PDB file of C-alpha atoms in Angstrom:
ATOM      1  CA  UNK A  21       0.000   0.000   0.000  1.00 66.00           C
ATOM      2  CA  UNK A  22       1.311   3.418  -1.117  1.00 80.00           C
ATOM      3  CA  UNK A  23       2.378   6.203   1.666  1.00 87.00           C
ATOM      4  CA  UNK A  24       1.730   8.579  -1.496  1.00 89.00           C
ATOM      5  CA  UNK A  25      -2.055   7.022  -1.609  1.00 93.00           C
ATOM      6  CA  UNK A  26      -3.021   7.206   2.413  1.00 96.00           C
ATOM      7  CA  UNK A  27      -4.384  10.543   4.054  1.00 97.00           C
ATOM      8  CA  UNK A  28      -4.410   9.933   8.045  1.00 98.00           C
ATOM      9  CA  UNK A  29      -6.480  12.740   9.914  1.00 98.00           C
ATOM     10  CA  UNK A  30      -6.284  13.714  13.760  1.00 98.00           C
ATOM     11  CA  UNK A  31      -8.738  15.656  15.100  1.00 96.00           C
ATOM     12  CA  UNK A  32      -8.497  17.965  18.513  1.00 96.00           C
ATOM     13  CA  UNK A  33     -10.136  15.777  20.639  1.00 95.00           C
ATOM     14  CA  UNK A  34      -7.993  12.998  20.028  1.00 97.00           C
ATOM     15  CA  UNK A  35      -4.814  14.745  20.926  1.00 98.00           C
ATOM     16  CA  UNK A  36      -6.849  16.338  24.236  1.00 97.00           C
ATOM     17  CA  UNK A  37      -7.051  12.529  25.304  1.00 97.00           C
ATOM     18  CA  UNK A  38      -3.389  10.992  23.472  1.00 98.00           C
ATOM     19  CA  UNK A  39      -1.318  11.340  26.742  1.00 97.00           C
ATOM     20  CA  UNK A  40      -4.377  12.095  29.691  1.00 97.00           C
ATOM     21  CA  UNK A  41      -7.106  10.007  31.246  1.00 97.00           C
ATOM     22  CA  UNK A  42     -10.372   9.796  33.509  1.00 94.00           C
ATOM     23  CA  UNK A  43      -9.488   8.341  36.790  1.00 93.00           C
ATOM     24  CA  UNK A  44     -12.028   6.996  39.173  1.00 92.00           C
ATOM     25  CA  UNK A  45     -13.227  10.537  40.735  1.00 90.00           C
ATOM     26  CA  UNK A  46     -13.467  12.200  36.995  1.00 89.00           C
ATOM     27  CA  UNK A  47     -10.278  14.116  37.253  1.00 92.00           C
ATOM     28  CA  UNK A  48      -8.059  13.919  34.195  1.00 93.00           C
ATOM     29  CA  UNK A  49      -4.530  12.997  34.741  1.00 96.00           C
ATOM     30  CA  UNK A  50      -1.760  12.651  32.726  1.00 97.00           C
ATOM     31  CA  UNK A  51      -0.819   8.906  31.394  1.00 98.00           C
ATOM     32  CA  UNK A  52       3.076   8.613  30.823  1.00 98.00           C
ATOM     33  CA  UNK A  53       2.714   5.016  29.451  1.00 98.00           C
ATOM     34  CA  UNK A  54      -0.126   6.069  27.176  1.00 98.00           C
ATOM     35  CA  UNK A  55       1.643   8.875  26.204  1.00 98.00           C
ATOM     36  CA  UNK A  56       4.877   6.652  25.219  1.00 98.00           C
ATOM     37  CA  UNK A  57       2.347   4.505  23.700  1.00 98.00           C
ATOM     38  CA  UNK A  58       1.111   6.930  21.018  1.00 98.00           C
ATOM     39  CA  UNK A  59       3.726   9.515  20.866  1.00 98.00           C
ATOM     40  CA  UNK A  60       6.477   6.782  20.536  1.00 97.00           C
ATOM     41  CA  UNK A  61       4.861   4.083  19.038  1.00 96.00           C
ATOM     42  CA  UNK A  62       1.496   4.692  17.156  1.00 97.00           C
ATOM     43  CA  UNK A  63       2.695   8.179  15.752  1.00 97.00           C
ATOM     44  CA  UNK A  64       5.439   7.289  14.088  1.00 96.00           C
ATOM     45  CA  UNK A  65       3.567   4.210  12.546  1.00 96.00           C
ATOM     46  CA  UNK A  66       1.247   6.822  10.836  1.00 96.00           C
ATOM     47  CA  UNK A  67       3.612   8.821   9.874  1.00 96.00           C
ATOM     48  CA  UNK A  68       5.243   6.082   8.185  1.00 95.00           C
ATOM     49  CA  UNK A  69       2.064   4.523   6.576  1.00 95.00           C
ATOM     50  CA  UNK A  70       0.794   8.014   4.596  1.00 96.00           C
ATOM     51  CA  UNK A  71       0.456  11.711   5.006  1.00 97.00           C
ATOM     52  CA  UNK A  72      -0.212  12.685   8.614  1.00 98.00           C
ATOM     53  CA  UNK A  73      -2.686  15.647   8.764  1.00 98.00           C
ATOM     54  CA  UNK A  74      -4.322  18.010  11.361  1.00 97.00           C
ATOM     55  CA  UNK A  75      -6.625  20.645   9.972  1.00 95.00           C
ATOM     56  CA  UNK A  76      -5.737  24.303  10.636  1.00 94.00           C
ATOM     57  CA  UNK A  77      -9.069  24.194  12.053  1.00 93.00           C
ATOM     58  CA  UNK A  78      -8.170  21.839  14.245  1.00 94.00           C
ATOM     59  CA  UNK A  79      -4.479  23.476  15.217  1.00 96.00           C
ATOM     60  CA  UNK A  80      -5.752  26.970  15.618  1.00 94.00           C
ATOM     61  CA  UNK A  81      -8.434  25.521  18.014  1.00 94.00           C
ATOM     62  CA  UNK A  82      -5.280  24.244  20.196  1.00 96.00           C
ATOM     63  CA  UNK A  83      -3.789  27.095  19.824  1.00 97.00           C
ATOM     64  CA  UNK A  84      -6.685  29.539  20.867  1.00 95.00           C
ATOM     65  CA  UNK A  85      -7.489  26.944  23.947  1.00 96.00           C
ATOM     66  CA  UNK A  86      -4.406  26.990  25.426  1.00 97.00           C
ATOM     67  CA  UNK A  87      -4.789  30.038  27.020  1.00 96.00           C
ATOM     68  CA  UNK A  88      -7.891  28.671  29.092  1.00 95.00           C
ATOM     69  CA  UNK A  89      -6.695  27.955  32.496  1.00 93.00           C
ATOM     70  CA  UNK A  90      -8.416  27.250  36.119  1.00 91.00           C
ATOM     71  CA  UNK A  91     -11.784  26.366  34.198  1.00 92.00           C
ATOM     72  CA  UNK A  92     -13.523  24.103  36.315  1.00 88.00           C
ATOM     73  CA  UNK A  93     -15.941  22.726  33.292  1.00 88.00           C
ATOM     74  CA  UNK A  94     -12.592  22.484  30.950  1.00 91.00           C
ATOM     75  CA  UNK A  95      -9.843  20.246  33.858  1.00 87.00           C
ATOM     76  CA  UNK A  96      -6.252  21.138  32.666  1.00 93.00           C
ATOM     77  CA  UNK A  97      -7.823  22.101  29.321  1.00 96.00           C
ATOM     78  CA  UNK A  98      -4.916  24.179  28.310  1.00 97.00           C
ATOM     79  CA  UNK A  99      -1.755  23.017  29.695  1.00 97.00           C
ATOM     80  CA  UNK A 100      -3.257  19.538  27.616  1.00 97.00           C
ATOM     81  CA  UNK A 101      -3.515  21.935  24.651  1.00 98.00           C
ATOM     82  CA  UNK A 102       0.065  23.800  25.407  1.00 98.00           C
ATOM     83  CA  UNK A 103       1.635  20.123  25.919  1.00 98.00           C
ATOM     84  CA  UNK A 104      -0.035  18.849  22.540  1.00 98.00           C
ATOM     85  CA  UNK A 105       1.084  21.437  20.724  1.00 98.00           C
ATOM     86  CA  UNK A 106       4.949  21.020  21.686  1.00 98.00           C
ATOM     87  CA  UNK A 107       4.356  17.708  20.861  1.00 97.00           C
ATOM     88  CA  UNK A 108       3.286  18.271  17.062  1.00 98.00           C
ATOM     89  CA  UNK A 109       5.443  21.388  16.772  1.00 98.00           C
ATOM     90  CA  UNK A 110       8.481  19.248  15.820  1.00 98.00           C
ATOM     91  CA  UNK A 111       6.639  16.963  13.793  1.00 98.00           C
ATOM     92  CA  UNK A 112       5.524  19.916  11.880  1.00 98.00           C
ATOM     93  CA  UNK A 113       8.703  21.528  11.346  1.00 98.00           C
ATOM     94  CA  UNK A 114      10.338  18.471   9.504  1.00 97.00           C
ATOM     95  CA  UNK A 115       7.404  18.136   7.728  1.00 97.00           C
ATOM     96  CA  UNK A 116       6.292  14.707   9.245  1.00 97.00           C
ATOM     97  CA  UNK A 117       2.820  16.182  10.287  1.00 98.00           C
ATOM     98  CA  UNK A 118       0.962  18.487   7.502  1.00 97.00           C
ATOM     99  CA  UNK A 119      -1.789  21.406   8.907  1.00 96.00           C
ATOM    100  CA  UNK A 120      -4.011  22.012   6.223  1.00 95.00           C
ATOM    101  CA  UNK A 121      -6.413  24.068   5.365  1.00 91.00           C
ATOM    102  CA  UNK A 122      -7.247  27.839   5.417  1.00 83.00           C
ATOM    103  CA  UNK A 123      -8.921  30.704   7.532  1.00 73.00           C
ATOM    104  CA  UNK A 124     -12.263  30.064   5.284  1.00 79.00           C
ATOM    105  CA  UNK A 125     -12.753  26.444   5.783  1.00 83.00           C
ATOM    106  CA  UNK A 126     -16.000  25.617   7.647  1.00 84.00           C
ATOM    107  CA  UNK A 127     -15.818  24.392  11.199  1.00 87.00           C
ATOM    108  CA  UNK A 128     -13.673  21.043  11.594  1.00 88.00           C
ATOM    109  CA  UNK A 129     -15.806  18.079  11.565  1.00 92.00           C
ATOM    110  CA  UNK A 130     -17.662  19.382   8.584  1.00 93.00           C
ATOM    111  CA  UNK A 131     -13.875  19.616   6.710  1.00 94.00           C
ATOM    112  CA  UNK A 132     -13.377  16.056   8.294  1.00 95.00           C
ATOM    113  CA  UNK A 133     -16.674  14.902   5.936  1.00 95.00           C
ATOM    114  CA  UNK A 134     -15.618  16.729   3.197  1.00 94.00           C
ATOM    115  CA  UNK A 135     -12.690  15.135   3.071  1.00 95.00           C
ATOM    116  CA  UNK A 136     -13.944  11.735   3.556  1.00 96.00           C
ATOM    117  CA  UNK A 137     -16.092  12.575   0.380  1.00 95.00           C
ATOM    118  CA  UNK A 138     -14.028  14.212  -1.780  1.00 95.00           C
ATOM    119  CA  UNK A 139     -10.871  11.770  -1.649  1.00 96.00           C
ATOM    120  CA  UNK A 140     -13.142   8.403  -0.802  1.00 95.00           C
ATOM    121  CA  UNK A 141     -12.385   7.322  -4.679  1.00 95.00           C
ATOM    122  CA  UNK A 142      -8.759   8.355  -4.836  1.00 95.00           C
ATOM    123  CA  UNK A 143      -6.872   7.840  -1.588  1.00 96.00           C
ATOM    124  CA  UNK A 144      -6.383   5.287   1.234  1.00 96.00           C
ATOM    125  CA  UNK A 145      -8.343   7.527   3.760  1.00 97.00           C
ATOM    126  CA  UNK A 146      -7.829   6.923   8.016  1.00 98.00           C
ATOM    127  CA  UNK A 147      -9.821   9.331  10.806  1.00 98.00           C
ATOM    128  CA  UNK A 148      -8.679   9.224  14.012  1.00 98.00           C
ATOM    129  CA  UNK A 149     -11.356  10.921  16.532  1.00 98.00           C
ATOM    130  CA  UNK A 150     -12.710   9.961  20.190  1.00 97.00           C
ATOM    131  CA  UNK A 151     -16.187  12.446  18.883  1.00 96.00           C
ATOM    132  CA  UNK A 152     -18.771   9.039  18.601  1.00 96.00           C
ATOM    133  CA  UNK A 153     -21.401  10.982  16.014  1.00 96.00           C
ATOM    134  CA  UNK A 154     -18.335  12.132  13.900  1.00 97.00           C
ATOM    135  CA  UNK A 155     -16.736   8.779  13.908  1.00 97.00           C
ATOM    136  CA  UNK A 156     -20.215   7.006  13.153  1.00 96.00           C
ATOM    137  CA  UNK A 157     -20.712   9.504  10.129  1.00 96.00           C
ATOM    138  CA  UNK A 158     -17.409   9.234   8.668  1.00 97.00           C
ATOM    139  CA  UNK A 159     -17.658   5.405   8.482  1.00 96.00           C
ATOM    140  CA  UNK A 160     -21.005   5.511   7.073  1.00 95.00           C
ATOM    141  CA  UNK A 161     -19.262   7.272   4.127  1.00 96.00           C
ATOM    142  CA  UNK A 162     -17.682   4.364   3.200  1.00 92.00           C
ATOM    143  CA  UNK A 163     -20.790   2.662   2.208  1.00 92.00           C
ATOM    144  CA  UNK A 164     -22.365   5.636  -0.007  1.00 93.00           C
ATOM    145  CA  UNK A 165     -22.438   3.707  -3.402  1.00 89.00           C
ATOM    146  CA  UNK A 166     -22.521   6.701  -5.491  1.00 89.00           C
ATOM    147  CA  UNK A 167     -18.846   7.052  -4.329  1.00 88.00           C
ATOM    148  CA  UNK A 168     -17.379   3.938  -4.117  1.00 88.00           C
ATOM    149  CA  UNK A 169     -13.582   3.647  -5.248  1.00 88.00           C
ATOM    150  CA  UNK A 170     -12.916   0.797  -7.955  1.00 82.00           C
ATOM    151  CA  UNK A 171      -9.308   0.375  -7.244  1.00 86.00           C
ATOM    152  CA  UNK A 172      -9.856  -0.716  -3.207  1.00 88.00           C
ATOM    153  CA  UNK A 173      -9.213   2.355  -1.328  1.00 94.00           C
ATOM    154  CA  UNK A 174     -10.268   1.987   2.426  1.00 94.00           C
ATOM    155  CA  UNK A 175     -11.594   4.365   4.932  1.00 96.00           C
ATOM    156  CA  UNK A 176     -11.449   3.370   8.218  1.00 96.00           C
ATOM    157  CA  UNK A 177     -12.134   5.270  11.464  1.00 97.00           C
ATOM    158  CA  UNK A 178     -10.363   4.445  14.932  1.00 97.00           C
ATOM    159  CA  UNK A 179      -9.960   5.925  18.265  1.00 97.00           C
ATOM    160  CA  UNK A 180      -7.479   6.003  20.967  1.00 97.00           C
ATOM    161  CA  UNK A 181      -7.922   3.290  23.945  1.00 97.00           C
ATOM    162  CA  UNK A 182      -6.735   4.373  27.425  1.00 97.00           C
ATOM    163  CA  UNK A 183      -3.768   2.518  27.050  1.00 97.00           C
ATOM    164  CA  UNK A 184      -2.668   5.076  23.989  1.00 97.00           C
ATOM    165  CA  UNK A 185      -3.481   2.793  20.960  1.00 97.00           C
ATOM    166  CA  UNK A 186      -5.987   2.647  17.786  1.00 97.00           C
ATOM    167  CA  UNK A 187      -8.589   1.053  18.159  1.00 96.00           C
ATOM    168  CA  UNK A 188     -11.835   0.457  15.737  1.00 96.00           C
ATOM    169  CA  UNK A 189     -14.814   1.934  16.632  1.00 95.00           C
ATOM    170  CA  UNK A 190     -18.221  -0.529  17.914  1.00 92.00           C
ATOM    171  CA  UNK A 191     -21.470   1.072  16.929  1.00 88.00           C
ATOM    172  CA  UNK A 192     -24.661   0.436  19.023  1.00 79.00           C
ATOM    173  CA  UNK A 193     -26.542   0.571  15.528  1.00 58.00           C
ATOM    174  CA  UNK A 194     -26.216  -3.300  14.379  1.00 47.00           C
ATOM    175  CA  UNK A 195     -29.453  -3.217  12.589  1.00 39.00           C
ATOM    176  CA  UNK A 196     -28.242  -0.243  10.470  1.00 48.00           C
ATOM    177  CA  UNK A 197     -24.451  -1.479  10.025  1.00 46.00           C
ATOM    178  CA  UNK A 198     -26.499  -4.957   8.901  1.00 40.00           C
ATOM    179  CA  UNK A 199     -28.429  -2.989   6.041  1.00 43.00           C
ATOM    180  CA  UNK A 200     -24.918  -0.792   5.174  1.00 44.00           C
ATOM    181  CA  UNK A 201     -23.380  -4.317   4.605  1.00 45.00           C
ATOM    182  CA  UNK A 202     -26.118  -5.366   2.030  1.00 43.00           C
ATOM    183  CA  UNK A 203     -25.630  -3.837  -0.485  1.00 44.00           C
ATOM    184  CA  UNK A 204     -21.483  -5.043  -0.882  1.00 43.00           C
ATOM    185  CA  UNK A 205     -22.895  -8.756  -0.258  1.00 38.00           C
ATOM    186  CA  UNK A 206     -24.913  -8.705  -3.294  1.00 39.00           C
ATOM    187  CA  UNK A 207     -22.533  -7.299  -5.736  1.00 41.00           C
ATOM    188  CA  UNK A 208     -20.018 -10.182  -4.768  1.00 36.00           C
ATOM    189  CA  UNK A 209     -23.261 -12.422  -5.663  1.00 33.00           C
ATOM    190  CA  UNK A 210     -23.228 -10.837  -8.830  1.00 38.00           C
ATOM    191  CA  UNK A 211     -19.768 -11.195  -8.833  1.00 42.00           C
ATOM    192  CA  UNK A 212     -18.534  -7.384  -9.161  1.00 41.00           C
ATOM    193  CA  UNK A 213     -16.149  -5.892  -7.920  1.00 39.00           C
ATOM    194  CA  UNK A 214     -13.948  -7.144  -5.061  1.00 36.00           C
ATOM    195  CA  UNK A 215     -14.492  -5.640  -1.435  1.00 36.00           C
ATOM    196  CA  UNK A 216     -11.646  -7.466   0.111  1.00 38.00           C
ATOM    197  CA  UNK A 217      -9.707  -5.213   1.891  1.00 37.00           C
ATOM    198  CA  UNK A 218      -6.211  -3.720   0.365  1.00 36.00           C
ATOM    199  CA  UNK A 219      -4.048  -5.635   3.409  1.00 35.00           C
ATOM    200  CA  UNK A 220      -4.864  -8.625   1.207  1.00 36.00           C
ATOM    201  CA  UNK A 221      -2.542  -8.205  -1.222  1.00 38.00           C
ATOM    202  CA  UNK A 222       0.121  -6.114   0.935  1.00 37.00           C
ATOM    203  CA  UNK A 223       2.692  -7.417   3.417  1.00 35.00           C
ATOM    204  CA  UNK A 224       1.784  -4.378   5.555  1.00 51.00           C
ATOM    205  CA  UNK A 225       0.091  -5.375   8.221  1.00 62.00           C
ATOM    206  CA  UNK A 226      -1.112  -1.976   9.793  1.00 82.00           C
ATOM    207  CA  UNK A 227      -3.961  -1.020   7.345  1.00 81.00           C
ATOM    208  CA  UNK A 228      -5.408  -1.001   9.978  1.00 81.00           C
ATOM    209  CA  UNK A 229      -5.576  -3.649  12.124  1.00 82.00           C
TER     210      UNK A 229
END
């Protein structure tokens, strides 16, 4: 599988939780071995496997946030947005982590969706969020037949587990992930296209577990 084919996307909320959990009393504390775990281990993976992207959306929000402090609705909000940043900053600077986007793009789950759209047919497309509705509404994308890809292009969606590593997503919905499924089951009846998945015919084993 192609780096040159695979667009990754972080969102904010990810990084807010990619080195800080919920302990027993709801206070959010900071995780060093989930922090190794995705700053050490699952980062470089991604960077490795395509083009790494946060939104400008997404970094200015970090930016603008980390200048909250002693919120009591918002717990450490920004020093987790100050420490996030000066994790990505050097990523950014060698050019291992792309922001994109401008000051006119729309808020940042809607540019998340438009992206999922607009390269569904032409790239290898991965969202990593912890936001449920956004997760659930970027995977239905991938089973909108008027945009299917014909050359096996995934899109898959994950989220970060507590112990700092990706991990697919599990949908309440069954009934409606039964009927999304349909539709792929009967054109392998009629014997179109393949769905198998690109891993299939790559040694890589990431995409994505």
């Amino acid at each position: 599988m192609s780096k040159a084919d695979t667009l990754i996307f972080i969102d904010t909320c990810t990084l807010l939780v990619s080195c800080w959990n919920e302990n027993k009393d709801g206070a959010i504390v900071y995780d060093q071995n989930k922090d190794e775990s995705f700053w050490q281990t699952e980062i470089p993976t991604l960077i490795h496997a395509g083009k790494l992207i946060v939104t400008k959306r997404n970094y200015d929000e970090l930016v603008k946030l980390s200048h909250v402090r002693n919120d009591p609705n918002r717990p450490q909000l920004g020093e987790r947005c100050e420490f996030v940043i000066q994790r990505l900053n050097p990523h950014i600077a060698n050019g291992a982590i792309s922001i994109v986007g401008d000051a006119n793009d729309p808020f940042a789950d809607a540019i998340l969706l438009s992206a999922a759209l607009k390269f569904r047919t032409q790239k290898n497309l991965l969202f990593i969020t912890q936001d449920r509705a956004l997760a659930e509404d970027l995977t239905a994308v991938s089973y909108f037949q008027s945009v299917q890809p014909r050359n096996g292009y995934e899109l898959k969606v994950r989220r970060i587990t507590r112990e700092g590593c990706l991990s697919p997503w599990r949908f309440a919905s069954s009934q409606r992930e039964v009927r999304q499924a349909q539709p792929r089951k009967q054109e392998r009846l009629r014997g179109g296209a393949s769905t198998k998945h690109a891993s299939e015919d790559c040694p890589q084993p990431e995409w994505w577990r």
